[in-house]
JSON list of C-alpha atoms in Angstrom, two decimals:
[
{"chain": "A", "resi": 827, "resn": "MET", "atom": "CA", "xyz": [0.00, 0.00, 0.00]},
{"chain": "A", "resi": 828, "resn": "LYS", "atom": "CA", "xyz": [1.24, 3.47, -0.88]},
{"chain": "A", "resi": 829, "resn": "THR", "atom": "CA", "xyz": [1.50, 6.42, 1.48]},
{"chain": "A", "resi": 830, "resn": "ASP", "atom": "CA", "xyz": [-0.81, 9.43, 1.45]},
{"chain": "A", "resi": 831, "resn": "GLU", "atom": "CA", "xyz": [1.97, 11.39, -0.21]},
{"chain": "A", "resi": 832, "resn": "GLU", "atom": "CA", "xyz": [2.33, 8.82, -3.00]},
{"chain": "A", "resi": 833, "resn": "TYR", "atom": "CA", "xyz": [-1.39, 8.87, -3.74]},
{"chain": "A", "resi": 834, "resn": "MET", "atom": "CA", "xyz": [-1.38, 12.66, -3.62]},
{"chain": "A", "resi": 835, "resn": "HIS", "atom": "CA", "xyz": [1.38, 12.66, -6.24]},
{"chain": "A", "resi": 836, "resn": "LEU", "atom": "CA", "xyz": [-1.02, 10.73, -8.51]},
{"chain": "A", "resi": 837, "resn": "ALA", "atom": "CA", "xyz": [-3.61, 13.44, -7.90]},
{"chain": "A", "resi": 838, "resn": "LEU", "atom": "CA", "xyz": [-0.96, 16.05, -8.71]},
{"chain": "A", "resi": 839, "resn": "GLU", "atom": "CA", "xyz": [-0.37, 14.30, -12.05]},
{"chain": "A", "resi": 840, "resn": "GLU", "atom": "CA", "xyz": [-4.07, 14.78, -12.79]},
{"chain": "A", "resi": 841, "resn": "ALA", "atom": "CA", "xyz": [-3.84, 18.44, -11.77]},
{"chain": "A", "resi": 842, "resn": "VAL", "atom": "CA", "xyz": [-0.91, 19.04, -14.12]},
{"chain": "A", "resi": 843, "resn": "ALA", "atom": "CA", "xyz": [-2.79, 17.31, -16.95]},
{"chain": "A", "resi": 844, "resn": "ALA", "atom": "CA", "xyz": [-5.79, 19.57, -16.27]},
{"chain": "A", "resi": 845, "resn": "ALA", "atom": "CA", "xyz": [-3.53, 22.64, -16.46]},
{"chain": "A", "resi": 846, "resn": "ARG", "atom": "CA", "xyz": [-2.23, 21.48, -19.85]},
{"chain": "A", "resi": 847, "resn": "ARG", "atom": "CA", "xyz": [-5.86, 21.42, -21.04]},
{"chain": "A", "resi": 848, "resn": "GLY", "atom": "CA", "xyz": [-6.34, 24.99, -19.77]},
{"chain": "A", "resi": 849, "resn": "GLU", "atom": "CA", "xyz": [-8.36, 23.92, -16.75]},
{"chain": "A", "resi": 850, "resn": "VAL", "atom": "CA", "xyz": [-7.74, 25.08, -13.18]},
{"chain": "A", "resi": 851, "resn": "PRO", "atom": "CA", "xyz": [-5.21, 22.48, -12.00]},
{"chain": "A", "resi": 852, "resn": "VAL", "atom": "CA", "xyz": [-7.01, 20.34, -9.46]},
{"chain": "A", "resi": 853, "resn": "GLY", "atom": "CA", "xyz": [-6.64, 16.57, -9.46]},
{"chain": "A", "resi": 854, "resn": "ALA", "atom": "CA", "xyz": [-8.40, 13.76, -7.61]},
{"chain": "A", "resi": 855, "resn": "VAL", "atom": "CA", "xyz": [-7.76, 10.05, -7.05]},
{"chain": "A", "resi": 856, "resn": "LEU", "atom": "CA", "xyz": [-10.06, 7.51, -5.38]},
{"chain": "A", "resi": 857, "resn": "VAL", "atom": "CA", "xyz": [-8.43, 4.53, -3.68]},
{"chain": "A", "resi": 858, "resn": "ASP", "atom": "CA", "xyz": [-10.05, 1.41, -2.22]},
{"chain": "A", "resi": 859, "resn": "ARG", "atom": "CA", "xyz": [-9.19, -0.33, 1.06]},
{"chain": "A", "resi": 860, "resn": "ASP", "atom": "CA", "xyz": [-6.67, -2.56, -0.74]},
{"chain": "A", "resi": 861, "resn": "GLY", "atom": "CA", "xyz": [-4.78, 0.46, -2.04]},
{"chain": "A", "resi": 862, "resn": "GLN", "atom": "CA", "xyz": [-6.00, 0.11, -5.62]},
{"chain": "A", "resi": 863, "resn": "VAL", "atom": "CA", "xyz": [-6.80, 3.26, -7.58]},
{"chain": "A", "resi": 864, "resn": "VAL", "atom": "CA", "xyz": [-10.42, 2.95, -8.71]},
{"chain": "A", "resi": 865, "resn": "ALA", "atom": "CA", "xyz": [-10.81, 6.37, -10.36]},
{"chain": "A", "resi": 866, "resn": "ARG", "atom": "CA", "xyz": [-8.78, 9.48, -11.11]},
{"chain": "A", "resi": 867, "resn": "SER", "atom": "CA", "xyz": [-9.54, 12.75, -12.80]},
{"chain": "A", "resi": 868, "resn": "GLY", "atom": "CA", "xyz": [-8.63, 16.38, -13.20]},
{"chain": "A", "resi": 869, "resn": "ASN", "atom": "CA", "xyz": [-10.81, 19.45, -13.43]},
{"chain": "A", "resi": 870, "resn": "ALA", "atom": "CA", "xyz": [-12.75, 19.72, -16.71]},
{"chain": "A", "resi": 871, "resn": "PRO", "atom": "CA", "xyz": [-15.56, 22.31, -16.47]},
{"chain": "A", "resi": 872, "resn": "ILE", "atom": "CA", "xyz": [-14.28, 24.20, -19.52]},
{"chain": "A", "resi": 873, "resn": "GLY", "atom": "CA", "xyz": [-13.65, 21.17, -21.70]},
{"chain": "A", "resi": 874, "resn": "LEU", "atom": "CA", "xyz": [-16.95, 19.53, -20.79]},
{"chain": "A", "resi": 875, "resn": "ASP", "atom": "CA", "xyz": [-19.00, 22.75, -20.68]},
{"chain": "A", "resi": 876, "resn": "ASP", "atom": "CA", "xyz": [-20.13, 21.58, -17.26]},
{"chain": "A", "resi": 877, "resn": "PRO", "atom": "CA", "xyz": [-19.85, 23.72, -14.13]},
{"chain": "A", "resi": 878, "resn": "THR", "atom": "CA", "xyz": [-20.02, 20.57, -11.99]},
{"chain": "A", "resi": 879, "resn": "ALA", "atom": "CA", "xyz": [-17.04, 18.90, -13.69]},
{"chain": "A", "resi": 880, "resn": "HIS", "atom": "CA", "xyz": [-14.67, 19.39, -10.77]},
{"chain": "A", "resi": 881, "resn": "ALA", "atom": "CA", "xyz": [-11.98, 16.73, -10.34]},
{"chain": "A", "resi": 882, "resn": "GLU", "atom": "CA", "xyz": [-13.71, 15.27, -7.28]},
{"chain": "A", "resi": 883, "resn": "ILE", "atom": "CA", "xyz": [-17.10, 15.00, -8.98]},
{"chain": "A", "resi": 884, "resn": "LEU", "atom": "CA", "xyz": [-15.64, 13.35, -12.08]},
{"chain": "A", "resi": 885, "resn": "ALA", "atom": "CA", "xyz": [-13.72, 10.80, -9.99]},
{"chain": "A", "resi": 886, "resn": "LEU", "atom": "CA", "xyz": [-16.82, 10.05, -7.88]},
{"chain": "A", "resi": 887, "resn": "ARG", "atom": "CA", "xyz": [-18.94, 9.60, -11.03]},
{"chain": "A", "resi": 888, "resn": "ASP", "atom": "CA", "xyz": [-16.41, 7.24, -12.57]},
{"chain": "A", "resi": 889, "resn": "ALA", "atom": "CA", "xyz": [-16.15, 5.16, -9.41]},
{"chain": "A", "resi": 890, "resn": "GLY", "atom": "CA", "xyz": [-19.94, 5.05, -9.08]},
{"chain": "A", "resi": 891, "resn": "TYR", "atom": "CA", "xyz": [-20.35, 3.84, -12.66]},
{"chain": "A", "resi": 892, "resn": "LYS", "atom": "CA", "xyz": [-17.71, 1.16, -12.12]},
{"chain": "A", "resi": 893, "resn": "ALA", "atom": "CA", "xyz": [-19.23, 0.03, -8.82]},
{"chain": "A", "resi": 894, "resn": "GLY", "atom": "CA", "xyz": [-22.81, 0.21, -10.06]},
{"chain": "A", "resi": 895, "resn": "ASN", "atom": "CA", "xyz": [-23.62, 2.13, -6.90]},
{"chain": "A", "resi": 896, "resn": "TYR", "atom": "CA", "xyz": [-23.69, 5.78, -5.85]},
{"chain": "A", "resi": 897, "resn": "ARG", "atom": "CA", "xyz": [-22.53, 4.84, -2.37]},
{"chain": "A", "resi": 898, "resn": "LEU", "atom": "CA", "xyz": [-18.78, 4.53, -2.34]},
{"chain": "A", "resi": 899, "resn": "SER", "atom": "CA", "xyz": [-18.02, 3.57, 1.25]},
{"chain": "A", "resi": 900, "resn": "GLY", "atom": "CA", "xyz": [-14.61, 2.07, 1.83]},
{"chain": "A", "resi": 901, "resn": "LEU", "atom": "CA", "xyz": [-12.87, 4.57, -0.45]},
{"chain": "A", "resi": 902, "resn": "THR", "atom": "CA", "xyz": [-10.38, 7.35, 0.23]},
{"chain": "A", "resi": 903, "resn": "LEU", "atom": "CA", "xyz": [-10.47, 10.47, -1.92]},
{"chain": "A", "resi": 904, "resn": "TYR", "atom": "CA", "xyz": [-7.21, 12.32, -2.51]},
{"chain": "A", "resi": 905, "resn": "VAL", "atom": "CA", "xyz": [-7.62, 15.81, -3.94]},
{"chain": "A", "resi": 906, "resn": "THR", "atom": "CA", "xyz": [-5.00, 18.48, -4.45]},
{"chain": "A", "resi": 907, "resn": "LEU", "atom": "CA", "xyz": [-7.17, 21.38, -3.23]},
{"chain": "A", "resi": 908, "resn": "GLU", "atom": "CA", "xyz": [-9.60, 21.69, -0.33]},
{"chain": "A", "resi": 909, "resn": "PRO", "atom": "CA", "xyz": [-13.02, 20.76, -1.75]},
{"chain": "A", "resi": 910, "resn": "CYS", "atom": "CA", "xyz": [-15.69, 23.39, -2.38]},
{"chain": "A", "resi": 911, "resn": "THR", "atom": "CA", "xyz": [-19.21, 23.16, -0.98]},
{"chain": "A", "resi": 912, "resn": "MET", "atom": "CA", "xyz": [-20.55, 21.30, -4.04]},
{"chain": "A", "resi": 913, "resn": "CYS", "atom": "CA", "xyz": [-17.80, 18.70, -3.85]},
{"chain": "A", "resi": 914, "resn": "ALA", "atom": "CA", "xyz": [-18.10, 18.35, -0.06]},
{"chain": "A", "resi": 915, "resn": "GLY", "atom": "CA", "xyz": [-21.80, 17.59, -0.53]},
{"chain": "A", "resi": 916, "resn": "ALA", "atom": "CA", "xyz": [-21.01, 14.96, -3.15]},
{"chain": "A", "resi": 917, "resn": "ILE", "atom": "CA", "xyz": [-18.35, 13.41, -0.90]},
{"chain": "A", "resi": 918, "resn": "SER", "atom": "CA", "xyz": [-20.88, 13.18, 1.91]},
{"chain": "A", "resi": 919, "resn": "ASN", "atom": "CA", "xyz": [-23.61, 11.71, -0.32]},
{"chain": "A", "resi": 920, "resn": "ALA", "atom": "CA", "xyz": [-21.16, 9.16, -1.73]},
{"chain": "A", "resi": 921, "resn": "ARG", "atom": "CA", "xyz": [-20.28, 8.05, 1.84]},
{"chain": "A", "resi": 922, "resn": "ILE", "atom": "CA", "xyz": [-16.54, 8.40, 1.23]},
{"chain": "A", "resi": 923, "resn": "ASP", "atom": "CA", "xyz": [-14.68, 7.03, 4.27]},
{"chain": "A", "resi": 924, "resn": "ARG", "atom": "CA", "xyz": [-11.71, 9.34, 4.14]},
{"chain": "A", "resi": 925, "resn": "LEU", "atom": "CA", "xyz": [-10.85, 12.65, 2.51]},
{"chain": "A", "resi": 926, "resn": "VAL", "atom": "CA", "xyz": [-7.21, 13.66, 2.06]},
{"chain": "A", "resi": 927, "resn": "TYR", "atom": "CA", "xyz": [-6.48, 17.03, 0.50]},
{"chain": "A", "resi": 928, "resn": "GLY", "atom": "CA", "xyz": [-3.43, 19.12, -0.28]},
{"chain": "A", "resi": 929, "resn": "ALA", "atom": "CA", "xyz": [-3.66, 22.91, -0.30]},
{"chain": "A", "resi": 930, "resn": "SER", "atom": "CA", "xyz": [-6.21, 24.82, 1.72]},
{"chain": "A", "resi": 931, "resn": "ASP", "atom": "CA", "xyz": [-8.57, 27.12, -0.18]},
{"chain": "A", "resi": 932, "resn": "PRO", "atom": "CA", "xyz": [-9.51, 30.06, 2.06]},
{"chain": "A", "resi": 933, "resn": "LYS", "atom": "CA", "xyz": [-11.66, 31.61, -0.68]},
{"chain": "A", "resi": 934, "resn": "GLY", "atom": "CA", "xyz": [-13.57, 28.61, -2.06]},
{"chain": "A", "resi": 935, "resn": "GLY", "atom": "CA", "xyz": [-12.91, 25.72, 0.29]},
{"chain": "A", "resi": 936, "resn": "ALA", "atom": "CA", "xyz": [-15.64, 24.23, 2.45]},
{"chain": "A", "resi": 937, "resn": "VAL", "atom": "CA", "xyz": [-13.80, 21.80, 4.73]},
{"chain": "A", "resi": 938, "resn": "GLU", "atom": "CA", "xyz": [-11.60, 23.91, 7.01]},
{"chain": "A", "resi": 939, "resn": "SER", "atom": "CA", "xyz": [-12.58, 27.17, 5.32]},
{"chain": "A", "resi": 940, "resn": "GLY", "atom": "CA", "xyz": [-15.89, 28.80, 4.46]},
{"chain": "A", "resi": 941, "resn": "VAL", "atom": "CA", "xyz": [-19.00, 26.87, 5.47]},
{"chain": "A", "resi": 942, "resn": "ARG", "atom": "CA", "xyz": [-17.06, 23.95, 7.01]},
{"chain": "A", "resi": 943, "resn": "PHE", "atom": "CA", "xyz": [-19.56, 21.58, 5.47]},
{"chain": "A", "resi": 944, "resn": "PHE", "atom": "CA", "xyz": [-18.70, 18.47, 7.48]},
{"chain": "A", "resi": 945, "resn": "LYS", "atom": "CA", "xyz": [-19.15, 20.30, 10.78]},
{"chain": "A", "resi": 946, "resn": "GLN", "atom": "CA", "xyz": [-22.77, 21.18, 9.99]},
{"chain": "A", "resi": 947, "resn": "THR", "atom": "CA", "xyz": [-25.40, 19.31, 12.02]},
{"chain": "A", "resi": 948, "resn": "THR", "atom": "CA", "xyz": [-27.31, 18.65, 8.80]},
{"chain": "A", "resi": 949, "resn": "CYS", "atom": "CA", "xyz": [-24.39, 16.81, 7.21]},
{"chain": "A", "resi": 950, "resn": "HIS", "atom": "CA", "xyz": [-25.43, 13.17, 6.72]},
{"chain": "A", "resi": 951, "resn": "HIS", "atom": "CA", "xyz": [-21.99, 11.58, 6.48]},
{"chain": "A", "resi": 952, "resn": "LYS", "atom": "CA", "xyz": [-18.66, 12.93, 7.69]},
{"chain": "A", "resi": 953, "resn": "PRO", "atom": "CA", "xyz": [-15.49, 11.36, 6.34]},
{"chain": "A", "resi": 954, "resn": "GLU", "atom": "CA", "xyz": [-12.26, 11.18, 8.27]},
{"chain": "A", "resi": 955, "resn": "ILE", "atom": "CA", "xyz": [-10.32, 14.23, 7.07]},
{"chain": "A", "resi": 956, "resn": "THR", "atom": "CA", "xyz": [-6.59, 14.80, 6.63]},
{"chain": "A", "resi": 957, "resn": "GLY", "atom": "CA", "xyz": [-5.50, 18.12, 5.18]},
{"chain": "A", "resi": 958, "resn": "GLY", "atom": "CA", "xyz": [-2.15, 19.52, 4.15]},
{"chain": "A", "resi": 959, "resn": "ILE", "atom": "CA", "xyz": [-0.69, 16.46, 2.39]},
{"chain": "A", "resi": 960, "resn": "CYS", "atom": "CA", "xyz": [1.74, 17.77, -0.26]},
{"chain": "A", "resi": 961, "resn": "ALA", "atom": "CA", "xyz": [0.17, 21.19, 0.33]},
{"chain": "A", "resi": 962, "resn": "ASP", "atom": "CA", "xyz": [3.18, 23.11, -0.96]},
{"chain": "A", "resi": 963, "resn": "ASP", "atom": "CA", "xyz": [3.33, 21.10, -4.19]},
{"chain": "A", "resi": 964, "resn": "SER", "atom": "CA", "xyz": [-0.42, 21.49, -4.69]},
{"chain": "A", "resi": 965, "resn": "ALA", "atom": "CA", "xyz": [-0.29, 25.24, -4.07]},
{"chain": "A", "resi": 966, "resn": "GLU", "atom": "CA", "xyz": [2.69, 25.64, -6.41]},
{"chain": "A", "resi": 967, "resn": "VAL", "atom": "CA", "xyz": [0.85, 23.97, -9.31]},
{"chain": "A", "resi": 968, "resn": "LEU", "atom": "CA", "xyz": [-2.02, 26.41, -8.83]},
{"chain": "A", "resi": 969, "resn": "LYS", "atom": "CA", "xyz": [0.23, 29.46, -8.41]},
{"chain": "A", "resi": 970, "resn": "SER", "atom": "CA", "xyz": [2.22, 28.60, -11.53]},
{"chain": "A", "resi": 971, "resn": "PHE", "atom": "CA", "xyz": [-0.95, 28.11, -13.57]},
{"chain": "A", "resi": 972, "resn": "PHE", "atom": "CA", "xyz": [-2.43, 31.47, -12.58]},
{"chain": "A", "resi": 973, "resn": "LYS", "atom": "CA", "xyz": [0.90, 33.28, -12.96]},
{"chain": "A", "resi": 974, "resn": "VAL", "atom": "CA", "xyz": [1.04, 32.17, -16.62]},
{"chain": "A", "resi": 975, "resn": "ARG", "atom": "CA", "xyz": [-2.61, 33.09, -17.18]},
{"chain": "A", "resi": 976, "resn": "ARG", "atom": "CA", "xyz": [-2.12, 36.59, -15.77]},
{"chain": "A", "resi": 977, "resn": "LYS", "atom": "CA", "xyz": [0.73, 37.16, -18.26]},
{"chain": "A", "resi": 978, "resn": "LYS", "atom": "CA", "xyz": [-1.54, 36.38, -21.24]}
]
């Protein structure tokens, strides 16, 4: 079984691939209890013309299709950026066991920032949460992407 850092590096690969497509570089990887990657994706709202096509949502959809079930208990989600409210809701509805994320997102995040979705009494399912894994690498991918975009 790989470490959290090793799985986060797979998510970073997805983030870099998203950046190459012109998408905000966020990547996500879903891993089962045996350490097998069951789904991985990068952001794609622009390419798919879909405002919900965040990396987390795409990975959850793929895993759900493969499992034939919308409930994905037993999985760990690795994502390079703190999930937004939409993604936090999807993570809860999917019954993800564990959420591991890289960089915090004070502006758009909803785990430790903003609405703190999983701390709400109305939240149906709360995953175990580990933040800050490869946070510097995750933040650097984002900073580099936006630095280039500002120059254009």
